[in-house]
JSON list of C-alpha atoms in Angstrom, two decimals:
[
{"chain": "A", "resi": 29, "resn": "UNK", "atom": "CA", "xyz": [14.01, 37.75, 1.50]},
{"chain": "A", "resi": 30, "resn": "UNK", "atom": "CA", "xyz": [11.15, 40.21, 1.81]},
{"chain": "A", "resi": 31, "resn": "UNK", "atom": "CA", "xyz": [7.82, 38.61, 2.66]},
{"chain": "A", "resi": 32, "resn": "UNK", "atom": "CA", "xyz": [4.52, 40.39, 2.08]},
{"chain": "A", "resi": 33, "resn": "UNK", "atom": "CA", "xyz": [2.96, 39.50, 5.40]},
{"chain": "A", "resi": 34, "resn": "UNK", "atom": "CA", "xyz": [0.30, 42.17, 5.11]},
{"chain": "A", "resi": 35, "resn": "UNK", "atom": "CA", "xyz": [-0.95, 40.44, 1.97]},
{"chain": "A", "resi": 36, "resn": "UNK", "atom": "CA", "xyz": [-1.03, 37.19, 3.95]},
{"chain": "A", "resi": 37, "resn": "UNK", "atom": "CA", "xyz": [-3.05, 38.95, 6.64]},
{"chain": "A", "resi": 38, "resn": "UNK", "atom": "CA", "xyz": [-5.39, 40.38, 4.02]},
{"chain": "A", "resi": 39, "resn": "UNK", "atom": "CA", "xyz": [-6.17, 36.77, 3.02]},
{"chain": "A", "resi": 40, "resn": "UNK", "atom": "CA", "xyz": [-7.33, 36.18, 6.63]},
{"chain": "A", "resi": 41, "resn": "UNK", "atom": "CA", "xyz": [-4.29, 34.16, 7.76]},
{"chain": "A", "resi": 42, "resn": "UNK", "atom": "CA", "xyz": [-3.57, 34.56, 11.47]},
{"chain": "A", "resi": 43, "resn": "UNK", "atom": "CA", "xyz": [-1.86, 31.25, 12.22]},
{"chain": "A", "resi": 44, "resn": "UNK", "atom": "CA", "xyz": [1.15, 29.57, 10.61]},
{"chain": "A", "resi": 45, "resn": "UNK", "atom": "CA", "xyz": [1.54, 25.82, 11.20]},
{"chain": "A", "resi": 46, "resn": "UNK", "atom": "CA", "xyz": [4.62, 23.79, 10.32]},
{"chain": "A", "resi": 47, "resn": "UNK", "atom": "CA", "xyz": [4.96, 20.04, 10.02]},
{"chain": "A", "resi": 48, "resn": "UNK", "atom": "CA", "xyz": [8.18, 18.96, 11.73]},
{"chain": "A", "resi": 49, "resn": "UNK", "atom": "CA", "xyz": [9.83, 16.11, 9.81]},
{"chain": "A", "resi": 50, "resn": "UNK", "atom": "CA", "xyz": [11.01, 17.03, 6.30]},
{"chain": "A", "resi": 51, "resn": "UNK", "atom": "CA", "xyz": [9.61, 20.54, 6.77]},
{"chain": "A", "resi": 52, "resn": "UNK", "atom": "CA", "xyz": [11.00, 22.35, 9.85]},
{"chain": "A", "resi": 53, "resn": "UNK", "atom": "CA", "xyz": [13.72, 19.70, 9.95]},
{"chain": "A", "resi": 54, "resn": "UNK", "atom": "CA", "xyz": [15.15, 18.26, 6.72]},
{"chain": "A", "resi": 55, "resn": "UNK", "atom": "CA", "xyz": [15.23, 14.72, 8.09]},
{"chain": "A", "resi": 56, "resn": "UNK", "atom": "CA", "xyz": [12.64, 12.14, 9.10]},
{"chain": "A", "resi": 57, "resn": "UNK", "atom": "CA", "xyz": [12.43, 11.02, 12.73]},
{"chain": "A", "resi": 58, "resn": "UNK", "atom": "CA", "xyz": [9.67, 8.55, 11.85]},
{"chain": "A", "resi": 59, "resn": "UNK", "atom": "CA", "xyz": [7.87, 9.97, 14.87]},
{"chain": "A", "resi": 60, "resn": "UNK", "atom": "CA", "xyz": [10.40, 8.40, 17.21]},
{"chain": "A", "resi": 61, "resn": "UNK", "atom": "CA", "xyz": [14.06, 9.27, 17.22]},
{"chain": "A", "resi": 62, "resn": "UNK", "atom": "CA", "xyz": [16.75, 7.24, 18.92]},
{"chain": "A", "resi": 63, "resn": "UNK", "atom": "CA", "xyz": [18.42, 9.52, 21.44]},
{"chain": "A", "resi": 64, "resn": "UNK", "atom": "CA", "xyz": [21.89, 8.86, 20.01]},
{"chain": "A", "resi": 65, "resn": "UNK", "atom": "CA", "xyz": [20.66, 10.27, 16.65]},
{"chain": "A", "resi": 66, "resn": "UNK", "atom": "CA", "xyz": [19.35, 13.54, 18.12]},
{"chain": "A", "resi": 67, "resn": "UNK", "atom": "CA", "xyz": [22.42, 15.66, 17.34]},
{"chain": "A", "resi": 68, "resn": "UNK", "atom": "CA", "xyz": [22.45, 14.73, 13.65]},
{"chain": "A", "resi": 69, "resn": "UNK", "atom": "CA", "xyz": [18.69, 15.30, 13.44]},
{"chain": "A", "resi": 70, "resn": "UNK", "atom": "CA", "xyz": [18.93, 18.76, 15.01]},
{"chain": "A", "resi": 71, "resn": "UNK", "atom": "CA", "xyz": [21.67, 19.77, 12.57]},
{"chain": "A", "resi": 72, "resn": "UNK", "atom": "CA", "xyz": [19.13, 19.34, 9.77]},
{"chain": "A", "resi": 73, "resn": "UNK", "atom": "CA", "xyz": [16.82, 22.06, 11.15]},
{"chain": "A", "resi": 74, "resn": "UNK", "atom": "CA", "xyz": [15.93, 24.42, 8.31]},
{"chain": "A", "resi": 75, "resn": "UNK", "atom": "CA", "xyz": [17.86, 27.69, 8.51]},
{"chain": "A", "resi": 76, "resn": "UNK", "atom": "CA", "xyz": [14.89, 29.51, 6.98]},
{"chain": "A", "resi": 77, "resn": "UNK", "atom": "CA", "xyz": [12.57, 28.02, 9.63]},
{"chain": "A", "resi": 78, "resn": "UNK", "atom": "CA", "xyz": [14.96, 29.27, 12.33]},
{"chain": "A", "resi": 79, "resn": "UNK", "atom": "CA", "xyz": [14.93, 32.76, 10.82]},
{"chain": "A", "resi": 80, "resn": "UNK", "atom": "CA", "xyz": [11.23, 33.17, 10.07]},
{"chain": "A", "resi": 81, "resn": "UNK", "atom": "CA", "xyz": [9.52, 31.90, 13.25]},
{"chain": "A", "resi": 82, "resn": "UNK", "atom": "CA", "xyz": [10.69, 34.65, 15.65]},
{"chain": "A", "resi": 83, "resn": "UNK", "atom": "CA", "xyz": [9.92, 37.25, 12.98]},
{"chain": "A", "resi": 84, "resn": "UNK", "atom": "CA", "xyz": [6.40, 35.88, 12.45]},
{"chain": "A", "resi": 85, "resn": "UNK", "atom": "CA", "xyz": [5.73, 35.72, 16.19]},
{"chain": "A", "resi": 86, "resn": "UNK", "atom": "CA", "xyz": [7.25, 38.84, 17.64]},
{"chain": "A", "resi": 87, "resn": "UNK", "atom": "CA", "xyz": [7.50, 41.28, 14.77]},
{"chain": "A", "resi": 88, "resn": "UNK", "atom": "CA", "xyz": [4.28, 40.42, 12.98]},
{"chain": "A", "resi": 89, "resn": "UNK", "atom": "CA", "xyz": [2.08, 38.82, 15.66]},
{"chain": "A", "resi": 90, "resn": "UNK", "atom": "CA", "xyz": [1.13, 35.58, 13.90]},
{"chain": "A", "resi": 91, "resn": "UNK", "atom": "CA", "xyz": [0.25, 32.47, 15.90]},
{"chain": "A", "resi": 92, "resn": "UNK", "atom": "CA", "xyz": [2.71, 29.61, 15.36]},
{"chain": "A", "resi": 93, "resn": "UNK", "atom": "CA", "xyz": [2.05, 25.87, 15.68]},
{"chain": "A", "resi": 94, "resn": "UNK", "atom": "CA", "xyz": [4.09, 22.73, 15.13]},
{"chain": "A", "resi": 95, "resn": "UNK", "atom": "CA", "xyz": [1.96, 19.79, 13.94]},
{"chain": "A", "resi": 96, "resn": "UNK", "atom": "CA", "xyz": [3.82, 16.50, 14.17]},
{"chain": "A", "resi": 97, "resn": "UNK", "atom": "CA", "xyz": [3.00, 12.81, 14.21]},
{"chain": "A", "resi": 98, "resn": "UNK", "atom": "CA", "xyz": [5.61, 12.31, 16.90]},
{"chain": "A", "resi": 99, "resn": "UNK", "atom": "CA", "xyz": [3.57, 11.43, 19.98]},
{"chain": "A", "resi": 100, "resn": "UNK", "atom": "CA", "xyz": [4.35, 10.33, 23.55]},
{"chain": "A", "resi": 101, "resn": "UNK", "atom": "CA", "xyz": [1.57, 7.73, 23.21]},
{"chain": "A", "resi": 102, "resn": "UNK", "atom": "CA", "xyz": [4.06, 5.80, 21.10]},
{"chain": "A", "resi": 103, "resn": "UNK", "atom": "CA", "xyz": [5.84, 4.79, 24.32]},
{"chain": "A", "resi": 104, "resn": "UNK", "atom": "CA", "xyz": [2.77, 2.74, 25.27]},
{"chain": "A", "resi": 105, "resn": "UNK", "atom": "CA", "xyz": [1.88, 1.56, 21.76]},
{"chain": "A", "resi": 106, "resn": "UNK", "atom": "CA", "xyz": [5.28, 0.18, 20.75]},
{"chain": "A", "resi": 107, "resn": "UNK", "atom": "CA", "xyz": [7.35, -1.95, 23.13]},
{"chain": "A", "resi": 108, "resn": "UNK", "atom": "CA", "xyz": [10.54, -1.05, 21.20]},
{"chain": "A", "resi": 109, "resn": "UNK", "atom": "CA", "xyz": [10.17, 2.66, 21.97]},
{"chain": "A", "resi": 110, "resn": "UNK", "atom": "CA", "xyz": [11.18, 3.69, 25.48]},
{"chain": "A", "resi": 111, "resn": "UNK", "atom": "CA", "xyz": [11.86, 7.13, 27.02]},
{"chain": "A", "resi": 112, "resn": "UNK", "atom": "CA", "xyz": [15.40, 6.04, 27.94]},
{"chain": "A", "resi": 113, "resn": "UNK", "atom": "CA", "xyz": [16.27, 5.20, 24.33]},
{"chain": "A", "resi": 114, "resn": "UNK", "atom": "CA", "xyz": [13.96, 7.37, 22.21]},
{"chain": "A", "resi": 115, "resn": "UNK", "atom": "CA", "xyz": [12.79, 10.97, 22.10]},
{"chain": "A", "resi": 116, "resn": "UNK", "atom": "CA", "xyz": [9.29, 11.76, 20.82]},
{"chain": "A", "resi": 117, "resn": "UNK", "atom": "CA", "xyz": [6.50, 14.31, 20.88]},
{"chain": "A", "resi": 118, "resn": "UNK", "atom": "CA", "xyz": [6.79, 17.59, 22.76]},
{"chain": "A", "resi": 119, "resn": "UNK", "atom": "CA", "xyz": [10.25, 16.70, 24.04]},
{"chain": "A", "resi": 120, "resn": "UNK", "atom": "CA", "xyz": [11.57, 16.24, 20.50]},
{"chain": "A", "resi": 121, "resn": "UNK", "atom": "CA", "xyz": [9.89, 19.43, 19.25]},
{"chain": "A", "resi": 122, "resn": "UNK", "atom": "CA", "xyz": [11.28, 21.38, 22.21]},
{"chain": "A", "resi": 123, "resn": "UNK", "atom": "CA", "xyz": [14.80, 20.16, 21.39]},
{"chain": "A", "resi": 124, "resn": "UNK", "atom": "CA", "xyz": [14.34, 21.37, 17.81]},
{"chain": "A", "resi": 125, "resn": "UNK", "atom": "CA", "xyz": [13.11, 24.77, 19.03]},
{"chain": "A", "resi": 126, "resn": "UNK", "atom": "CA", "xyz": [16.02, 25.11, 21.48]},
{"chain": "A", "resi": 127, "resn": "UNK", "atom": "CA", "xyz": [18.51, 24.09, 18.79]},
{"chain": "A", "resi": 128, "resn": "UNK", "atom": "CA", "xyz": [16.96, 26.71, 16.49]},
{"chain": "A", "resi": 129, "resn": "UNK", "atom": "CA", "xyz": [18.06, 29.27, 19.07]},
{"chain": "A", "resi": 130, "resn": "UNK", "atom": "CA", "xyz": [14.57, 30.33, 20.09]},
{"chain": "A", "resi": 131, "resn": "UNK", "atom": "CA", "xyz": [14.50, 31.98, 23.50]},
{"chain": "A", "resi": 132, "resn": "UNK", "atom": "CA", "xyz": [12.23, 30.46, 26.12]},
{"chain": "A", "resi": 133, "resn": "UNK", "atom": "CA", "xyz": [9.67, 33.25, 25.70]},
{"chain": "A", "resi": 134, "resn": "UNK", "atom": "CA", "xyz": [9.44, 32.40, 21.97]},
{"chain": "A", "resi": 135, "resn": "UNK", "atom": "CA", "xyz": [9.19, 28.64, 22.65]},
{"chain": "A", "resi": 136, "resn": "UNK", "atom": "CA", "xyz": [6.34, 29.21, 25.10]},
{"chain": "A", "resi": 137, "resn": "UNK", "atom": "CA", "xyz": [4.30, 30.97, 22.42]},
{"chain": "A", "resi": 138, "resn": "UNK", "atom": "CA", "xyz": [4.54, 28.05, 19.96]},
{"chain": "A", "resi": 139, "resn": "UNK", "atom": "CA", "xyz": [1.67, 25.58, 20.21]},
{"chain": "A", "resi": 140, "resn": "UNK", "atom": "CA", "xyz": [2.79, 21.98, 19.72]},
{"chain": "A", "resi": 141, "resn": "UNK", "atom": "CA", "xyz": [0.41, 19.20, 18.78]},
{"chain": "A", "resi": 142, "resn": "UNK", "atom": "CA", "xyz": [1.97, 15.76, 18.54]},
{"chain": "A", "resi": 143, "resn": "UNK", "atom": "CA", "xyz": [-0.46, 13.05, 17.52]},
{"chain": "A", "resi": 144, "resn": "UNK", "atom": "CA", "xyz": [0.09, 9.73, 15.80]},
{"chain": "A", "resi": 145, "resn": "UNK", "atom": "CA", "xyz": [-3.29, 8.12, 15.18]},
{"chain": "A", "resi": 146, "resn": "UNK", "atom": "CA", "xyz": [-1.69, 4.66, 15.06]},
{"chain": "A", "resi": 147, "resn": "UNK", "atom": "CA", "xyz": [-0.66, 5.00, 18.71]},
{"chain": "A", "resi": 148, "resn": "UNK", "atom": "CA", "xyz": [-4.22, 5.65, 19.89]},
{"chain": "A", "resi": 149, "resn": "UNK", "atom": "CA", "xyz": [-6.03, 2.41, 19.09]},
{"chain": "A", "resi": 150, "resn": "UNK", "atom": "CA", "xyz": [-9.65, 2.66, 17.98]},
{"chain": "A", "resi": 151, "resn": "UNK", "atom": "CA", "xyz": [-9.84, 6.38, 18.82]},
{"chain": "A", "resi": 152, "resn": "UNK", "atom": "CA", "xyz": [-6.99, 7.09, 16.43]},
{"chain": "A", "resi": 153, "resn": "UNK", "atom": "CA", "xyz": [-8.79, 5.31, 13.60]},
{"chain": "A", "resi": 154, "resn": "UNK", "atom": "CA", "xyz": [-11.80, 7.62, 13.71]},
{"chain": "A", "resi": 155, "resn": "UNK", "atom": "CA", "xyz": [-12.09, 9.79, 10.60]},
{"chain": "A", "resi": 156, "resn": "UNK", "atom": "CA", "xyz": [-11.78, 12.97, 12.66]},
{"chain": "A", "resi": 157, "resn": "UNK", "atom": "CA", "xyz": [-8.30, 11.92, 13.86]},
{"chain": "A", "resi": 158, "resn": "UNK", "atom": "CA", "xyz": [-6.70, 10.75, 10.60]},
{"chain": "A", "resi": 159, "resn": "UNK", "atom": "CA", "xyz": [-3.87, 12.53, 8.77]},
{"chain": "A", "resi": 160, "resn": "UNK", "atom": "CA", "xyz": [-3.57, 16.07, 10.20]},
{"chain": "A", "resi": 161, "resn": "UNK", "atom": "CA", "xyz": [-7.28, 16.51, 11.03]},
{"chain": "A", "resi": 162, "resn": "UNK", "atom": "CA", "xyz": [-6.80, 16.27, 14.78]},
{"chain": "A", "resi": 163, "resn": "UNK", "atom": "CA", "xyz": [-3.82, 18.62, 14.57]},
{"chain": "A", "resi": 164, "resn": "UNK", "atom": "CA", "xyz": [-5.84, 21.26, 12.73]},
{"chain": "A", "resi": 165, "resn": "UNK", "atom": "CA", "xyz": [-8.79, 20.89, 15.12]},
{"chain": "A", "resi": 166, "resn": "UNK", "atom": "CA", "xyz": [-6.49, 21.38, 18.14]},
{"chain": "A", "resi": 167, "resn": "UNK", "atom": "CA", "xyz": [-4.76, 24.40, 16.54]},
{"chain": "A", "resi": 168, "resn": "UNK", "atom": "CA", "xyz": [-8.20, 25.94, 15.92]},
{"chain": "A", "resi": 169, "resn": "UNK", "atom": "CA", "xyz": [-9.24, 25.33, 19.53]},
{"chain": "A", "resi": 170, "resn": "UNK", "atom": "CA", "xyz": [-5.98, 26.61, 21.01]},
{"chain": "A", "resi": 171, "resn": "UNK", "atom": "CA", "xyz": [-5.83, 29.86, 19.04]},
{"chain": "A", "resi": 172, "resn": "UNK", "atom": "CA", "xyz": [-9.63, 30.26, 18.65]},
{"chain": "A", "resi": 173, "resn": "UNK", "atom": "CA", "xyz": [-9.36, 30.41, 14.87]},
{"chain": "A", "resi": 174, "resn": "UNK", "atom": "CA", "xyz": [-11.06, 28.69, 11.94]},
{"chain": "A", "resi": 175, "resn": "UNK", "atom": "CA", "xyz": [-9.27, 26.43, 9.46]},
{"chain": "A", "resi": 176, "resn": "UNK", "atom": "CA", "xyz": [-9.45, 29.26, 6.89]},
{"chain": "A", "resi": 177, "resn": "UNK", "atom": "CA", "xyz": [-7.14, 31.33, 9.13]},
{"chain": "A", "resi": 178, "resn": "UNK", "atom": "CA", "xyz": [-4.36, 28.70, 9.04]},
{"chain": "A", "resi": 179, "resn": "UNK", "atom": "CA", "xyz": [-1.45, 28.39, 6.64]},
{"chain": "A", "resi": 180, "resn": "UNK", "atom": "CA", "xyz": [0.09, 24.90, 6.86]},
{"chain": "A", "resi": 181, "resn": "UNK", "atom": "CA", "xyz": [3.50, 23.92, 5.50]},
{"chain": "A", "resi": 182, "resn": "UNK", "atom": "CA", "xyz": [3.76, 20.13, 5.06]},
{"chain": "A", "resi": 183, "resn": "UNK", "atom": "CA", "xyz": [5.84, 17.76, 2.96]},
{"chain": "A", "resi": 184, "resn": "UNK", "atom": "CA", "xyz": [3.14, 15.10, 2.47]},
{"chain": "A", "resi": 185, "resn": "UNK", "atom": "CA", "xyz": [0.75, 15.66, -0.43]},
{"chain": "A", "resi": 186, "resn": "UNK", "atom": "CA", "xyz": [-1.93, 13.55, 1.29]},
{"chain": "A", "resi": 187, "resn": "UNK", "atom": "CA", "xyz": [-1.89, 15.92, 4.31]},
{"chain": "A", "resi": 188, "resn": "UNK", "atom": "CA", "xyz": [-1.96, 18.98, 2.05]},
{"chain": "A", "resi": 189, "resn": "UNK", "atom": "CA", "xyz": [-4.92, 17.69, 0.03]},
{"chain": "A", "resi": 190, "resn": "UNK", "atom": "CA", "xyz": [-6.86, 16.64, 3.13]},
{"chain": "A", "resi": 191, "resn": "UNK", "atom": "CA", "xyz": [-6.25, 19.90, 5.00]},
{"chain": "A", "resi": 192, "resn": "UNK", "atom": "CA", "xyz": [-7.24, 21.95, 1.95]},
{"chain": "A", "resi": 193, "resn": "UNK", "atom": "CA", "xyz": [-10.59, 20.13, 2.01]},
{"chain": "A", "resi": 194, "resn": "UNK", "atom": "CA", "xyz": [-10.94, 21.36, 5.62]},
{"chain": "A", "resi": 195, "resn": "UNK", "atom": "CA", "xyz": [-10.40, 24.94, 4.41]},
{"chain": "A", "resi": 196, "resn": "UNK", "atom": "CA", "xyz": [-6.74, 25.29, 5.42]},
{"chain": "A", "resi": 197, "resn": "UNK", "atom": "CA", "xyz": [-4.44, 27.18, 3.07]},
{"chain": "A", "resi": 198, "resn": "UNK", "atom": "CA", "xyz": [-1.57, 24.73, 2.45]},
{"chain": "A", "resi": 199, "resn": "UNK", "atom": "CA", "xyz": [1.87, 24.81, 0.91]},
{"chain": "A", "resi": 200, "resn": "UNK", "atom": "CA", "xyz": [3.53, 21.55, -0.14]},
{"chain": "A", "resi": 201, "resn": "UNK", "atom": "CA", "xyz": [7.19, 21.48, 0.90]},
{"chain": "A", "resi": 202, "resn": "UNK", "atom": "CA", "xyz": [9.91, 19.69, -1.05]},
{"chain": "A", "resi": 203, "resn": "UNK", "atom": "CA", "xyz": [11.03, 17.04, 1.49]},
{"chain": "A", "resi": 204, "resn": "UNK", "atom": "CA", "xyz": [14.56, 17.13, 0.10]},
{"chain": "A", "resi": 205, "resn": "UNK", "atom": "CA", "xyz": [14.87, 20.83, 0.95]},
{"chain": "A", "resi": 206, "resn": "UNK", "atom": "CA", "xyz": [12.67, 21.31, 4.01]},
{"chain": "A", "resi": 207, "resn": "UNK", "atom": "CA", "xyz": [11.05, 24.72, 4.58]},
{"chain": "A", "resi": 208, "resn": "UNK", "atom": "CA", "xyz": [12.54, 27.54, 2.50]},
{"chain": "A", "resi": 209, "resn": "UNK", "atom": "CA", "xyz": [11.63, 31.24, 2.36]},
{"chain": "A", "resi": 210, "resn": "UNK", "atom": "CA", "xyz": [10.80, 30.64, -1.29]},
{"chain": "A", "resi": 211, "resn": "UNK", "atom": "CA", "xyz": [7.96, 28.32, -0.15]},
{"chain": "A", "resi": 212, "resn": "UNK", "atom": "CA", "xyz": [6.23, 31.25, 1.49]},
{"chain": "A", "resi": 213, "resn": "UNK", "atom": "CA", "xyz": [3.23, 32.44, -0.52]},
{"chain": "A", "resi": 214, "resn": "UNK", "atom": "CA", "xyz": [2.69, 36.14, -1.26]},
{"chain": "A", "resi": 215, "resn": "UNK", "atom": "CA", "xyz": [6.36, 37.11, -1.50]}
]
Protein backbone atom coordinates (compact mmCIF):
# COMPACT_ATOMS: atom_id res chain seq x y z
CA UNK A 1 0.00 0.00 0.00
CA UNK A 2 1.32 3.42 -0.93
CA UNK A 3 1.27 5.92 1.92
CA UNK A 4 1.49 9.66 1.33
CA UNK A 5 4.01 10.38 4.04
CA UNK A 6 4.89 13.77 2.61
CA UNK A 7 1.28 14.83 3.14
CA UNK A 8 1.58 13.59 6.72
CA UNK A 9 4.73 15.67 7.12
CA UNK A 10 2.98 18.69 5.60
CA UNK A 11 0.45 18.41 8.45
CA UNK A 12 3.37 18.81 10.89
CA UNK A 13 3.54 15.17 12.02
CA UNK A 14 7.05 14.11 13.03
CA UNK A 15 6.26 11.35 15.52
CA UNK A 16 4.14 8.21 15.19
CA UNK A 17 2.98 6.57 18.44
CA UNK A 18 1.35 3.15 18.68
CA UNK A 19 -0.60 1.68 21.56
CA UNK A 20 0.52 -1.92 22.09
CA UNK A 21 -2.44 -4.12 23.06
CA UNK A 22 -5.13 -4.45 20.38
CA UNK A 23 -3.16 -2.08 18.14
CA UNK A 24 0.44 -3.22 17.47
CA UNK A 25 -0.61 -6.64 18.79
CA UNK A 26 -4.11 -8.00 18.10
CA UNK A 27 -4.48 -9.39 21.62
CA UNK A 28 -4.79 -7.92 25.10
CA UNK A 29 -2.07 -8.58 27.67
CA UNK A 30 -4.03 -6.65 30.30
CA UNK A 31 -0.74 -4.92 31.04
CA UNK A 32 0.70 -8.12 32.48
CA UNK A 33 1.19 -11.27 30.49
CA UNK A 34 1.85 -14.68 31.99
CA UNK A 35 5.16 -15.86 30.59
CA UNK A 36 3.67 -19.13 29.32
CA UNK A 37 1.28 -17.07 27.12
CA UNK A 38 4.04 -15.00 25.49
CA UNK A 39 4.36 -17.09 22.32
CA UNK A 40 0.66 -16.92 21.50
CA UNK A 41 0.64 -13.18 22.23
CA UNK A 42 3.61 -12.52 19.94
CA UNK A 43 1.95 -14.43 17.10
CA UNK A 44 -0.81 -11.80 17.14
CA UNK A 45 1.60 -8.96 16.26
CA UNK A 46 0.11 -6.98 13.38
CA UNK A 47 1.80 -7.78 10.07
CA UNK A 48 1.19 -4.20 8.93
CA UNK A 49 2.83 -2.87 12.11
CA UNK A 50 5.85 -5.08 11.40
CA UNK A 51 6.08 -3.73 7.85
CA UNK A 52 5.51 -0.03 8.47
CA UNK A 53 7.73 0.73 11.48
CA UNK A 54 11.15 0.19 9.82
CA UNK A 55 9.92 2.10 6.77
CA UNK A 56 8.75 5.04 8.90
CA UNK A 57 12.00 5.11 10.88
CA UNK A 58 14.73 4.48 8.37
CA UNK A 59 13.28 5.41 5.02
CA UNK A 60 11.22 8.41 6.08
CA UNK A 61 12.83 9.60 9.33
CA UNK A 62 9.79 9.69 11.60
CA UNK A 63 10.15 9.25 15.36
CA UNK A 64 8.44 6.10 16.66
CA UNK A 65 7.01 5.49 20.15
CA UNK A 66 5.16 2.65 21.82
CA UNK A 67 2.72 3.87 24.49
CA UNK A 68 1.49 1.05 26.70
CA UNK A 69 -0.16 0.64 30.07
CA UNK A 70 2.08 -2.34 30.74
CA UNK A 71 4.38 -1.12 33.51
CA UNK A 72 7.09 -2.69 35.70
CA UNK A 73 5.54 -0.87 38.68
CA UNK A 74 2.85 -3.53 38.52
CA UNK A 75 5.31 -5.97 40.12
CA UNK A 76 5.16 -3.87 43.30
CA UNK A 77 1.49 -2.93 43.09
CA UNK A 78 0.04 -6.42 42.63
CA UNK A 79 1.25 -9.37 44.71
CA UNK A 80 0.00 -11.81 42.03
CA UNK A 81 2.35 -10.39 39.39
CA UNK A 82 5.98 -11.48 39.69
CA UNK A 83 8.92 -11.24 37.25
CA UNK A 84 9.33 -15.03 37.33
CA UNK A 85 5.75 -15.62 36.18
CA UNK A 86 4.78 -12.47 34.25
CA UNK A 87 6.28 -10.21 31.61
CA UNK A 88 5.41 -6.50 31.61
CA UNK A 89 6.55 -3.08 30.48
CA UNK A 90 9.71 -2.56 28.45
CA UNK A 91 10.54 -6.27 28.55
CA UNK A 92 7.19 -7.17 26.95
CA UNK A 93 7.48 -4.41 24.34
CA UNK A 94 11.03 -5.49 23.50
CA UNK A 95 9.83 -9.07 22.95
CA UNK A 96 7.17 -7.76 20.55
CA UNK A 97 9.77 -5.70 18.67
CA UNK A 98 12.17 -8.65 18.44
CA UNK A 99 9.37 -10.95 17.27
CA UNK A 100 8.46 -8.34 14.64
CA UNK A 101 11.94 -8.91 13.22
CA UNK A 102 13.25 -5.43 13.99
CA UNK A 103 17.03 -5.31 14.11
CA UNK A 104 18.64 -4.03 17.28
CA UNK A 105 19.47 -0.67 15.66
CA UNK A 106 15.75 -0.22 14.85
CA UNK A 107 14.65 -1.28 18.36
CA UNK A 108 17.03 1.24 19.93
CA UNK A 109 15.38 4.08 18.01
CA UNK A 110 11.88 3.26 19.30
CA UNK A 111 10.92 5.13 22.46
CA UNK A 112 8.89 3.01 24.87
CA UNK A 113 6.74 4.48 27.60
CA UNK A 114 5.01 1.96 29.83
CA UNK A 115 2.83 3.51 32.49
CA UNK A 116 -0.20 2.16 34.33
CA UNK A 117 -1.56 4.91 36.57
CA UNK A 118 -3.19 2.32 38.86
CA UNK A 119 0.25 0.97 39.78
CA UNK A 120 1.51 4.35 40.99
CA UNK A 121 -0.71 5.12 43.97
CA UNK A 122 -1.66 8.75 44.53
CA UNK A 123 0.76 10.00 41.86
CA UNK A 124 -0.99 7.89 39.25
CA UNK A 125 -4.36 9.38 40.14
CA UNK A 126 -3.29 12.93 39.31
CA UNK A 127 -5.10 14.32 36.26
CA UNK A 128 -1.82 14.76 34.38
CA UNK A 129 -1.14 11.00 34.57
CA UNK A 130 -4.54 9.57 33.59
CA UNK A 131 -5.30 7.73 30.34
CA UNK A 132 -2.42 8.39 27.90
CA UNK A 133 -1.57 11.89 29.17
CA UNK A 134 1.68 10.85 30.82
CA UNK A 135 2.63 8.83 27.74
CA UNK A 136 2.13 11.83 25.45
CA UNK A 137 4.02 14.14 27.80
CA UNK A 138 6.99 11.73 27.90
CA UNK A 139 6.96 11.29 24.10
CA UNK A 140 7.03 15.10 23.73
CA UNK A 141 9.95 15.38 26.15
CA UNK A 142 11.92 12.53 24.60
CA UNK A 143 11.63 13.70 20.99
CA UNK A 144 11.38 17.43 21.81
CA UNK A 145 8.07 17.75 19.96
CA UNK A 146 4.64 19.20 20.72
CA UNK A 147 1.45 17.14 20.92
CA UNK A 148 0.44 18.56 17.52
CA UNK A 149 3.42 16.74 15.95
CA UNK A 150 2.22 13.32 17.15
CA UNK A 151 0.01 10.81 15.36
CA UNK A 152 -1.34 8.22 17.83
CA UNK A 153 -2.91 4.90 16.89
CA UNK A 154 -5.01 3.51 19.77
CA UNK A 155 -7.91 1.09 20.12
CA UNK A 156 -9.60 2.84 23.06
CA UNK A 157 -11.99 5.65 22.18
CA UNK A 158 -11.47 7.26 25.61
CA UNK A 159 -7.71 7.57 24.92
CA UNK A 160 -8.35 8.91 21.41
CA UNK A 161 -10.80 11.56 22.64
CA UNK A 162 -8.55 12.62 25.52
CA UNK A 163 -5.39 12.83 23.40
CA UNK A 164 -7.22 14.83 20.72
CA UNK A 165 -8.06 17.38 23.43
CA UNK A 166 -4.30 17.62 24.07
CA UNK A 167 -3.74 18.41 20.38
CA UNK A 168 -2.60 14.96 19.25
CA UNK A 169 -3.80 13.71 15.87
CA UNK A 170 -5.39 10.32 16.66
CA UNK A 171 -6.65 7.34 14.73
CA UNK A 172 -9.02 4.89 16.42
CA UNK A 173 -8.03 1.29 15.67
CA UNK A 174 -10.52 -1.56 15.39
CA UNK A 175 -9.42 -3.81 18.30
CA UNK A 176 -10.53 -6.90 16.40
CA UNK A 177 -8.10 -6.13 13.57
CA UNK A 178 -5.21 -4.32 15.25
CA UNK A 179 -3.20 -1.80 13.21
CA UNK A 180 -3.75 -2.02 9.45
CA UNK A 181 -2.23 0.04 6.62
CA UNK A 182 -5.77 1.12 5.83
CA UNK A 183 -5.86 2.89 9.24
CA UNK A 184 -3.13 5.22 8.10
CA UNK A 185 -4.45 8.69 7.28
CA UNK A 186 -3.45 10.48 4.07
CA UNK A 187 -3.15 7.38 1.89
